[in-house]
Amino acid sequence: MVDLNQIVAVVDDDESVRRALKRLLRSAGLEAETFPDGEAFLGTLSSAASCRPACVIVDFQMPGIDGLELQRRVAPTGVPIIFLTANDDPAVRKKALAQGAAGYLTKPLNGTGLIRAVEMALELRYFHKAPSPP
């Protein structure tokens, strides 16, 4: 099993999108692991914090488990989620952000914007895990 702790997970049913995002993340010095659907990704999660990804980038509209359902299942782990969608729906955007999404981006993506969103999500995760000062 891959140690996902320092990896950005990319969950998208489009293989070309997964490949492109993996290349983009690696070009920014980030490791990425790709998954074709929510079921495949959820199968890698563990209750152990060391086996959780640092961040998840997920396509909203996928067969099987959609992005909002994946978010609901991942939320208890504290792993930040960034949504991607080709069909921007204000109601979905509002729901995703209200449920704690770290970002909501529309396709076609701006690579710089995605990298910034990932970096911000990783910073938020770091600060949530950091111990409180005495």
Short mmCIF file of C-alpha atoms in Angstrom, two decimals:
data_model
loop_
_atom_site.label_atom_id
_atom_site.label_comp_id
_atom_site.label_asym_id
_atom_site.label_seq_id
_atom_site.Cartn_x
_atom_site.Cartn_y
_atom_site.Cartn_z
CA MET A 1 0.00 0.00 0.00
CA VAL A 2 1.20 3.50 -0.83
CA ASP A 3 1.90 5.77 2.15
CA LEU A 4 -0.45 8.62 1.30
CA ASN A 5 0.50 10.91 4.20
CA GLN A 6 2.52 13.36 2.09
CA ILE A 7 0.69 12.78 -1.16
CA VAL A 8 -2.05 14.72 -2.92
CA ALA A 9 -4.75 12.28 -4.02
CA VAL A 10 -6.44 13.00 -7.35
CA VAL A 11 -9.86 11.38 -7.82
CA ASP A 12 -11.29 11.82 -11.32
CA ASP A 13 -12.96 9.41 -13.72
CA ASP A 14 -11.18 10.98 -16.72
CA GLU A 15 -7.77 9.36 -17.18
CA SER A 16 -6.36 12.28 -19.16
CA VAL A 17 -7.32 14.69 -16.36
CA ARG A 18 -5.68 12.42 -13.77
CA ARG A 19 -2.46 12.27 -15.80
CA ALA A 20 -2.41 16.03 -16.40
CA LEU A 21 -3.03 16.83 -12.73
CA LYS A 22 -0.35 14.40 -11.61
CA ARG A 23 2.17 16.07 -13.96
CA LEU A 24 1.13 19.53 -12.78
CA LEU A 25 1.44 18.62 -9.11
CA ARG A 26 4.83 16.98 -9.65
CA SER A 27 6.07 20.05 -11.52
CA ALA A 28 5.26 22.02 -8.36
CA GLY A 29 7.24 19.58 -6.21
CA LEU A 30 4.19 17.72 -4.88
CA GLU A 31 3.72 13.96 -5.00
CA ALA A 32 0.42 12.73 -6.39
CA GLU A 33 -1.46 9.46 -6.49
CA THR A 34 -4.43 9.06 -8.83
CA PHE A 35 -7.68 7.15 -8.46
CA PRO A 36 -10.35 6.51 -11.14
CA ASP A 37 -13.30 6.82 -8.76
CA GLY A 38 -14.39 7.39 -5.19
CA GLU A 39 -14.57 3.70 -4.37
CA ALA A 40 -10.94 3.12 -5.35
CA PHE A 41 -9.83 6.09 -3.25
CA LEU A 42 -11.89 5.15 -0.19
CA GLY A 43 -10.38 1.67 -0.35
CA THR A 44 -6.97 3.18 0.41
CA LEU A 45 -8.04 5.19 3.45
CA SER A 46 -7.10 3.90 6.85
CA SER A 47 -7.98 4.90 10.35
CA ALA A 48 -4.27 5.53 10.87
CA ALA A 49 -3.43 9.20 10.28
CA SER A 50 -0.11 8.20 8.68
CA CYS A 51 -2.03 6.52 5.84
CA ARG A 52 -4.14 9.52 4.89
CA PRO A 53 -3.35 11.80 1.96
CA ALA A 54 -2.30 15.36 2.68
CA CYS A 55 -5.07 16.67 0.41
CA VAL A 56 -7.67 15.33 -2.03
CA ILE A 57 -8.54 16.86 -5.40
CA VAL A 58 -11.86 15.40 -6.51
CA ASP A 59 -14.05 15.76 -9.56
CA PHE A 60 -17.58 16.54 -8.46
CA GLN A 61 -19.37 14.54 -11.13
CA MET A 62 -18.29 10.89 -11.28
CA PRO A 63 -20.08 7.57 -11.66
CA GLY A 64 -20.80 5.86 -8.35
CA ILE A 65 -19.73 8.02 -5.44
CA ASP A 66 -19.88 11.68 -6.45
CA GLY A 67 -17.69 14.41 -5.02
CA LEU A 68 -20.12 15.51 -2.31
CA GLU A 69 -20.55 11.96 -1.04
CA LEU A 70 -16.79 11.45 -1.05
CA GLN A 71 -16.44 14.69 0.91
CA ARG A 72 -18.99 13.47 3.46
CA ARG A 73 -17.07 10.22 3.96
CA VAL A 74 -13.63 11.86 4.13
CA ALA A 75 -14.63 14.80 6.36
CA PRO A 76 -14.13 12.94 9.67
CA THR A 77 -10.45 12.39 8.78
CA GLY A 78 -9.73 16.12 8.50
CA VAL A 79 -8.14 15.71 5.06
CA PRO A 80 -8.82 18.86 3.01
CA ILE A 81 -10.77 18.45 -0.23
CA ILE A 82 -10.60 20.60 -3.34
CA PHE A 83 -13.44 20.18 -5.83
CA LEU A 84 -13.08 20.29 -9.60
CA THR A 85 -16.04 20.54 -11.93
CA ALA A 86 -16.75 21.10 -15.60
CA ASN A 87 -20.35 22.06 -14.81
CA ASP A 88 -20.35 24.83 -12.24
CA ASP A 89 -23.60 24.68 -10.30
CA PRO A 90 -23.98 27.45 -7.70
CA ALA A 91 -26.03 25.18 -5.42
CA VAL A 92 -23.36 22.46 -5.49
CA ARG A 93 -20.60 25.03 -4.95
CA LYS A 94 -22.46 26.46 -1.96
CA LYS A 95 -23.03 23.01 -0.46
CA ALA A 96 -19.42 21.88 -0.99
CA LEU A 97 -18.00 25.03 0.60
CA ALA A 98 -20.55 24.93 3.45
CA GLN A 99 -19.45 21.35 4.17
CA GLY A 100 -15.84 22.50 4.48
CA ALA A 101 -14.29 22.19 1.02
CA ALA A 102 -10.86 23.81 0.91
CA GLY A 103 -11.48 24.91 -2.68
CA TYR A 104 -13.88 24.74 -5.60
CA LEU A 105 -12.40 25.16 -9.08
CA THR A 106 -13.91 24.91 -12.54
CA LYS A 107 -12.49 23.15 -15.58
CA PRO A 108 -10.61 24.02 -17.66
CA LEU A 109 -8.21 24.61 -14.82
CA ASN A 110 -5.73 27.36 -14.27
CA GLY A 111 -2.63 25.44 -13.17
CA THR A 112 -1.37 28.25 -10.96
CA GLY A 113 -4.75 28.57 -9.27
CA LEU A 114 -4.88 24.85 -8.55
CA ILE A 115 -1.37 24.80 -7.09
CA ARG A 116 -2.26 27.78 -4.88
CA ALA A 117 -5.43 26.03 -3.70
CA VAL A 118 -3.44 22.88 -2.85
CA GLU A 119 -0.77 24.86 -1.00
CA MET A 120 -3.44 26.69 1.01
CA ALA A 121 -5.19 23.41 1.84
CA LEU A 122 -1.89 21.89 3.00
CA GLU A 123 -1.20 24.94 5.17
CA LEU A 124 -4.66 24.70 6.72
CA ARG A 125 -4.12 21.01 7.43
CA TYR A 126 -0.75 21.76 9.02
CA PHE A 127 -2.21 24.45 11.28
CA HIS A 128 -5.11 22.22 12.32
CA LYS A 129 -2.64 19.49 13.32
CA ALA A 130 -0.16 21.82 15.03
CA PRO A 131 -0.14 21.61 18.82
CA SER A 132 -1.51 24.55 20.74
CA PRO A 133 1.07 26.85 22.31
CA PRO A 134 1.50 26.49 26.10
#
